[in-house]
Tab-separated table of N, CA and C in Angstrom:
chain	number	residue	atom	x	y	z
D	1	UNK	N	-15.717	-9.201	-21.232
D	1	UNK	CA	-16.325	-8.957	-19.426
D	1	UNK	C	-14.962	-9.028	-18.905
D	2	UNK	N	-14.797	-8.846	-17.672
D	2	UNK	CA	-13.997	-9.023	-16.458
D	2	UNK	C	-14.694	-8.689	-15.250
D	3	UNK	N	-14.304	-9.611	-14.377
D	3	UNK	CA	-15.141	-9.286	-12.472
D	3	UNK	C	-14.574	-7.698	-12.040
D	4	UNK	N	-15.142	-6.881	-11.871
D	4	UNK	CA	-15.001	-5.520	-11.106
D	4	UNK	C	-13.841	-6.006	-9.620
D	5	UNK	N	-13.411	-4.956	-9.247
D	5	UNK	CA	-12.860	-5.141	-8.210
D	5	UNK	C	-14.013	-5.851	-7.150
D	6	UNK	N	-13.481	-6.633	-6.132
D	6	UNK	CA	-14.403	-7.324	-5.540
D	6	UNK	C	-14.769	-5.889	-4.253
D	7	UNK	N	-15.858	-6.469	-3.476
D	7	UNK	CA	-15.837	-5.958	-2.354
D	7	UNK	C	-15.039	-5.709	-1.521
D	8	UNK	N	-14.532	-5.051	-0.424
D	8	UNK	CA	-13.847	-5.598	0.342
D	8	UNK	C	-13.889	-6.623	1.254
D	9	UNK	N	-15.388	-6.765	1.180
D	9	UNK	CA	-15.657	-8.136	2.354
D	9	UNK	C	-15.178	-9.590	1.112
D	10	UNK	N	-15.061	-9.108	0.077
D	10	UNK	CA	-14.796	-10.294	-0.568
D	10	UNK	C	-13.507	-10.328	-0.819
D	11	UNK	N	-12.541	-9.266	-0.796
D	11	UNK	CA	-10.968	-9.466	-1.371
D	11	UNK	C	-10.431	-10.694	-0.831
D	12	UNK	N	-10.762	-11.045	0.151
D	12	UNK	CA	-9.744	-12.212	0.659
D	12	UNK	C	-9.911	-13.457	-0.488
D	13	UNK	N	-11.161	-13.560	-0.986
D	13	UNK	CA	-11.302	-14.377	-2.327
D	13	UNK	C	-10.599	-14.138	-3.046
D	14	UNK	N	-9.930	-13.209	-3.334
D	14	UNK	CA	-9.649	-12.917	-5.224
D	14	UNK	C	-7.979	-12.518	-4.605
D	15	UNK	N	-7.167	-13.355	-5.964
D	15	UNK	CA	-5.584	-12.758	-5.983
D	15	UNK	C	-5.521	-12.180	-7.073
D	16	UNK	N	-5.244	-10.893	-8.161
D	16	UNK	CA	-5.153	-10.271	-9.185
D	16	UNK	C	-6.422	-10.579	-10.211
D	17	UNK	N	-7.585	-10.776	-9.357
D	17	UNK	CA	-8.892	-10.375	-10.128
D	17	UNK	C	-8.705	-12.102	-10.733
D	18	UNK	N	-8.566	-12.917	-9.537
D	18	UNK	CA	-8.525	-14.151	-10.292
D	18	UNK	C	-9.554	-14.610	-8.739
D	19	UNK	N	-10.401	-15.735	-9.016
D	19	UNK	CA	-11.113	-16.530	-7.621
D	19	UNK	C	-10.268	-17.452	-7.179
D	20	UNK	N	-9.788	-17.263	-5.726
D	20	UNK	CA	-9.011	-18.152	-5.648
D	20	UNK	C	-9.407	-19.286	-4.841
D	21	UNK	N	-10.764	-18.993	-4.085
D	21	UNK	CA	-11.685	-20.062	-2.951
D	21	UNK	C	-13.049	-19.447	-3.309
D	22	UNK	N	-13.295	-20.551	-2.673
D	22	UNK	CA	-15.156	-20.345	-2.646
D	22	UNK	C	-15.694	-20.279	-1.248
D	23	UNK	N	-16.467	-18.947	-0.224
D	23	UNK	CA	-16.902	-19.046	0.855
D	23	UNK	C	-17.549	-19.997	0.927
D	24	UNK	N	-17.435	-20.620	2.676
D	24	UNK	CA	-18.244	-21.746	2.951
D	24	UNK	C	-19.141	-21.340	3.829
D	25	UNK	N	-19.145	-20.136	4.553
D	25	UNK	CA	-20.183	-19.749	4.555
D	25	UNK	C	-21.237	-19.013	4.014
D	26	UNK	N	-22.433	-19.121	4.119
D	26	UNK	CA	-23.892	-19.011	2.980
D	26	UNK	C	-23.773	-17.570	2.468
D	27	UNK	N	-23.682	-16.583	3.635
D	27	UNK	CA	-23.683	-15.391	3.582
D	27	UNK	C	-22.942	-14.784	2.473
D	28	UNK	N	-21.690	-15.510	3.073
D	28	UNK	CA	-20.509	-14.620	1.904
D	28	UNK	C	-20.659	-15.037	0.664
D	29	UNK	N	-20.999	-16.505	0.575
D	29	UNK	CA	-21.254	-17.298	-0.511
D	29	UNK	C	-22.111	-16.444	-1.644
D	30	UNK	N	-22.961	-15.877	-0.880
D	30	UNK	CA	-23.960	-15.465	-1.769
D	30	UNK	C	-24.007	-13.891	-2.113
D	31	UNK	N	-22.826	-13.265	-1.621
D	31	UNK	CA	-22.210	-12.067	-1.688
D	31	UNK	C	-21.496	-12.266	-2.836
D	32	UNK	N	-20.503	-13.329	-2.953
D	32	UNK	CA	-19.761	-13.062	-3.764
D	32	UNK	C	-20.536	-14.132	-5.126
D	33	UNK	N	-21.533	-14.488	-5.340
D	33	UNK	CA	-22.582	-14.881	-6.297
D	33	UNK	C	-23.150	-13.924	-6.759
D	34	UNK	N	-23.191	-12.848	-6.191
D	34	UNK	CA	-24.122	-11.572	-6.597
D	34	UNK	C	-23.312	-11.094	-7.061
D	35	UNK	N	-21.807	-10.459	-6.651
D	35	UNK	CA	-21.021	-9.922	-7.397
D	35	UNK	C	-20.440	-10.456	-8.741
D	36	UNK	N	-20.207	-11.771	-8.815
D	36	UNK	CA	-19.854	-11.921	-10.061
D	36	UNK	C	-21.241	-11.751	-11.036
D	37	UNK	N	-22.461	-12.280	-10.897
D	37	UNK	CA	-23.636	-11.668	-11.533
D	37	UNK	C	-23.454	-10.438	-12.329
D	38	UNK	N	-23.352	-9.789	-11.005
D	38	UNK	CA	-23.694	-8.124	-10.964
D	38	UNK	C	-22.634	-7.732	-12.464
D	39	UNK	N	-21.100	-8.749	-11.983
D	39	UNK	CA	-20.039	-7.717	-12.604
D	39	UNK	C	-19.502	-8.540	-14.167
D	40	UNK	N	-20.248	-9.934	-14.258
D	40	UNK	CA	-19.803	-10.560	-15.764
D	40	UNK	C	-21.262	-10.455	-16.299
D	41	UNK	N	-22.528	-10.313	-15.557
D	41	UNK	CA	-23.559	-10.338	-17.030
D	41	UNK	C	-24.411	-9.136	-17.059
D	42	UNK	N	-24.672	-8.927	-18.180
D	42	UNK	CA	-26.063	-7.556	-18.588
D	42	UNK	C	-27.174	-8.669	-18.408
D	43	UNK	N	-28.206	-7.569	-17.117
D	43	UNK	CA	-29.427	-8.026	-17.163
D	43	UNK	C	-30.538	-8.404	-18.523
D	44	UNK	N	-29.815	-7.368	-19.717
D	44	UNK	CA	-30.146	-6.904	-20.608
D	44	UNK	C	-30.514	-7.835	-21.979
D	45	UNK	N	-29.927	-9.129	-21.755
D	45	UNK	CA	-29.417	-10.041	-22.520
D	45	UNK	C	-28.933	-11.759	-22.327
D	46	UNK	N	-29.808	-12.793	-23.162
D	46	UNK	CA	-29.259	-13.642	-23.312
D	46	UNK	C	-27.827	-14.136	-23.058
D	47	UNK	N	-27.490	-15.425	-22.598
D	47	UNK	CA	-25.968	-15.725	-22.877
D	47	UNK	C	-26.406	-17.256	-23.174
D	48	UNK	N	-25.700	-18.101	-24.486
D	48	UNK	CA	-25.282	-19.512	-24.208
D	48	UNK	C	-24.540	-20.028	-23.201
D	49	UNK	N	-24.646	-21.399	-23.146
D	49	UNK	CA	-24.055	-21.827	-22.168
D	49	UNK	C	-22.275	-21.792	-22.167
D	50	UNK	N	-21.852	-21.667	-23.490
D	50	UNK	CA	-20.461	-21.410	-24.086
D	50	UNK	C	-20.277	-19.675	-23.350
D	51	UNK	N	-20.820	-18.789	-23.638
D	51	UNK	CA	-20.597	-17.647	-23.445
D	51	UNK	C	-20.674	-17.283	-21.551
D	52	UNK	N	-21.354	-17.953	-21.023
D	52	UNK	CA	-21.707	-17.970	-19.554
D	52	UNK	C	-20.245	-18.838	-19.326
D	53	UNK	N	-19.934	-19.797	-19.456
D	53	UNK	CA	-18.286	-20.354	-19.326
D	53	UNK	C	-17.455	-19.457	-19.549
D	54	UNK	N	-17.584	-18.806	-20.774
D	54	UNK	CA	-16.214	-17.879	-21.278
D	54	UNK	C	-16.378	-16.929	-19.967
D	55	UNK	N	-17.519	-15.709	-19.674
D	55	UNK	CA	-17.487	-15.126	-18.631
D	55	UNK	C	-16.804	-16.078	-17.062
D	56	UNK	N	-17.143	-16.489	-17.161
D	56	UNK	CA	-16.648	-17.235	-15.708
D	56	UNK	C	-15.029	-17.806	-15.767
D	57	UNK	N	-14.852	-18.256	-16.606
D	57	UNK	CA	-13.588	-18.626	-17.019
D	57	UNK	C	-12.171	-17.631	-16.736
D	58	UNK	N	-12.877	-16.234	-16.912
D	58	UNK	CA	-12.335	-15.311	-16.480
D	58	UNK	C	-11.644	-14.973	-15.378
D	59	UNK	N	-12.669	-15.899	-14.412
D	59	UNK	CA	-12.246	-15.663	-12.852
D	59	UNK	C	-11.986	-17.307	-12.005
D	60	UNK	N	-12.246	-17.768	-12.860
D	60	UNK	CA	-11.924	-19.156	-11.871
D	60	UNK	C	-12.051	-20.536	-13.095
D	61	UNK	N	-11.574	-21.347	-12.731
D	61	UNK	CA	-11.094	-22.665	-14.015
D	61	UNK	C	-12.487	-23.533	-13.752
D	62	UNK	N	-13.095	-23.823	-12.842
D	62	UNK	CA	-14.863	-24.790	-12.529
D	62	UNK	C	-15.692	-23.729	-12.613
D	63	UNK	N	-16.003	-23.647	-14.684
D	63	UNK	CA	-17.533	-23.198	-14.259
D	63	UNK	C	-18.517	-23.535	-14.238
D	64	UNK	N	-18.367	-24.880	-14.527
D	64	UNK	CA	-19.972	-25.748	-14.121
D	64	UNK	C	-20.582	-25.899	-12.810
D	65	UNK	N	-19.344	-25.900	-11.654
D	65	UNK	CA	-19.618	-25.333	-10.252
D	65	UNK	C	-20.021	-23.544	-9.956
D	66	UNK	N	-19.571	-22.846	-10.467
D	66	UNK	CA	-19.834	-21.609	-10.723
D	66	UNK	C	-21.189	-21.608	-10.995
D	67	UNK	N	-21.488	-22.220	-12.472
D	67	UNK	CA	-22.793	-21.403	-12.981
D	67	UNK	C	-23.734	-22.163	-12.343
D	68	UNK	N	-23.664	-23.573	-11.580
D	68	UNK	CA	-24.704	-24.342	-11.079
D	68	UNK	C	-25.007	-23.348	-9.948
D	69	UNK	N	-24.165	-22.666	-9.340
D	69	UNK	CA	-24.327	-21.906	-7.460
D	69	UNK	C	-25.067	-21.090	-8.406
D	70	UNK	N	-25.106	-20.053	-9.304
D	70	UNK	CA	-25.300	-18.734	-9.725
D	70	UNK	C	-26.939	-19.215	-9.903
D	71	UNK	N	-26.811	-20.157	-10.893
D	71	UNK	CA	-28.484	-20.753	-11.058
D	71	UNK	C	-29.495	-21.064	-9.798
D	72	UNK	N	-28.839	-22.121	-8.623
D	72	UNK	CA	-29.664	-21.814	-7.784
D	72	UNK	C	-29.718	-21.220	-6.657
D	73	UNK	N	-29.181	-19.876	-7.202
D	73	UNK	CA	-28.776	-18.812	-5.882
D	73	UNK	C	-29.985	-17.869	-6.729
D	74	UNK	N	-30.579	-18.486	-7.903
D	74	UNK	CA	-31.083	-17.400	-8.485
D	74	UNK	C	-31.196	-16.004	-8.992
D	75	UNK	N	-29.431	-16.434	-9.507
D	75	UNK	CA	-28.822	-15.227	-9.575
D	75	UNK	C	-28.590	-15.284	-11.513
D	76	UNK	N	-28.837	-16.469	-12.422
D	76	UNK	CA	-28.781	-16.602	-13.488
D	76	UNK	C	-30.429	-17.906	-13.250
D	77	UNK	N	-31.380	-17.212	-14.524
D	77	UNK	CA	-31.776	-18.467	-15.076
D	77	UNK	C	-31.673	-18.873	-16.115
D	78	UNK	N	-32.404	-19.875	-16.639
D	78	UNK	CA	-31.549	-20.537	-17.495
D	78	UNK	C	-33.207	-21.659	-18.624
D	79	UNK	N	-32.826	-21.853	-19.287
D	79	UNK	CA	-34.255	-22.575	-20.400
D	79	UNK	C	-33.956	-23.977	-19.801
D	80	UNK	N	-35.188	-24.609	-19.863
D	80	UNK	CA	-35.261	-26.092	-19.567
D	80	UNK	C	-34.116	-26.674	-19.854
D	81	UNK	N	-33.589	-26.442	-21.462
D	81	UNK	CA	-32.813	-27.200	-22.332
D	81	UNK	C	-31.933	-26.683	-22.061
D	82	UNK	N	-30.992	-25.678	-21.293
D	82	UNK	CA	-30.153	-25.020	-20.446
D	82	UNK	C	-28.981	-24.469	-21.950
D	83	UNK	N	-30.095	-24.321	-22.785
D	83	UNK	CA	-29.268	-23.561	-24.173
D	83	UNK	C	-29.447	-21.898	-23.974
D	84	UNK	N	-29.986	-21.341	-22.733
D	84	UNK	CA	-29.795	-19.896	-22.625
D	84	UNK	C	-30.016	-20.124	-21.280
D	85	UNK	N	-28.882	-18.410	-20.705
D	85	UNK	CA	-28.770	-18.017	-19.515
D	85	UNK	C	-29.275	-16.733	-19.565
D	86	UNK	N	-29.803	-15.930	-18.448
D	86	UNK	CA	-30.180	-14.255	-18.054
D	86	UNK	C	-29.828	-14.518	-17.034
D	87	UNK	N	-29.104	-13.608	-16.653
D	87	UNK	CA	-28.780	-13.247	-15.454
D	87	UNK	C	-30.339	-12.324	-14.681
D	88	UNK	N	-30.606	-12.913	-13.169
D	88	UNK	CA	-31.987	-12.297	-12.768
D	88	UNK	C	-32.545	-10.698	-12.566
D	89	UNK	N	-33.951	-10.373	-13.544
D	89	UNK	CA	-33.925	-9.679	-13.568
D	89	UNK	C	-33.490	-8.188	-12.393
D	90	UNK	N	-33.461	-8.577	-10.785
D	90	UNK	CA	-33.415	-7.296	-9.724
D	90	UNK	C	-31.997	-8.915	-9.096
D	91	UNK	N	-30.987	-7.784	-9.028
D	91	UNK	CA	-29.705	-8.249	-8.341
D	91	UNK	C	-29.945	-7.253	-7.351
D	92	UNK	N	-28.836	-7.669	-5.787
D	92	UNK	CA	-28.540	-6.753	-4.959
D	92	UNK	C	-27.974	-5.031	-5.445
D	93	UNK	N	-27.024	-4.952	-6.250
D	93	UNK	CA	-26.898	-3.598	-6.854
D	93	UNK	C	-27.568	-2.994	-7.898
D	94	UNK	N	-28.667	-3.841	-8.486
D	94	UNK	CA	-29.936	-2.535	-8.928
D	94	UNK	C	-30.970	-2.604	-8.096
D	95	UNK	N	-30.806	-2.145	-6.784
D	95	UNK	CA	-31.769	-1.854	-5.749
D	95	UNK	C	-32.726	-2.544	-5.602
D	96	UNK	N	-32.476	-4.162	-5.658
D	96	UNK	CA	-33.640	-5.055	-4.938
D	96	UNK	C	-32.721	-6.221	-3.883
D	97	UNK	N	-33.450	-6.590	-3.698
D	97	UNK	CA	-33.105	-7.627	-2.886
D	97	UNK	C	-33.095	-9.184	-3.521
D	98	UNK	N	-31.797	-9.793	-3.662
D	98	UNK	CA	-31.722	-10.906	-4.393
D	98	UNK	C	-32.205	-11.811	-3.548
D	99	UNK	N	-32.175	-11.791	-2.599
D	99	UNK	CA	-32.202	-12.965	-1.515
D	99	UNK	C	-33.424	-14.638	-2.135
D	100	UNK	N	-32.573	-15.277	-2.302
D	100	UNK	CA	-33.137	-16.549	-2.907
D	100	UNK	C	-34.728	-17.418	-1.684
D	101	UNK	N	-35.925	-17.627	-1.622
D	101	UNK	CA	-36.560	-18.041	-0.596
D	101	UNK	C	-35.860	-19.175	0.107
D	102	UNK	N	-36.483	-18.787	1.476
D	102	UNK	CA	-36.252	-20.016	2.142
D	102	UNK	C	-36.595	-21.282	1.720
D	103	UNK	N	-35.564	-22.074	1.878
D	103	UNK	CA	-36.144	-23.748	1.777
D	103	UNK	C	-36.180	-24.068	2.890
């Protein structure tokens, strides 16, 4: 697994395929997280926490932060015990709008 080429709007956050900074603006952060979810995780399978961490390590060393952001953005779901993760059924690249509900 590796992150595919980021969209032009996110290119400034990557160097040589590695994420160098996390956007502070919510819209850009959401776009980044959607890109990571789509490029690193197959929606048709479950992942252990270790597998999620290994995938996230391909782009950034702080796997717990990225994993938490992906879960909070409803782009990854996890079991109550945190043992299994799945990509959300519909993400932006899948033809549906993956905007989380407003708080």
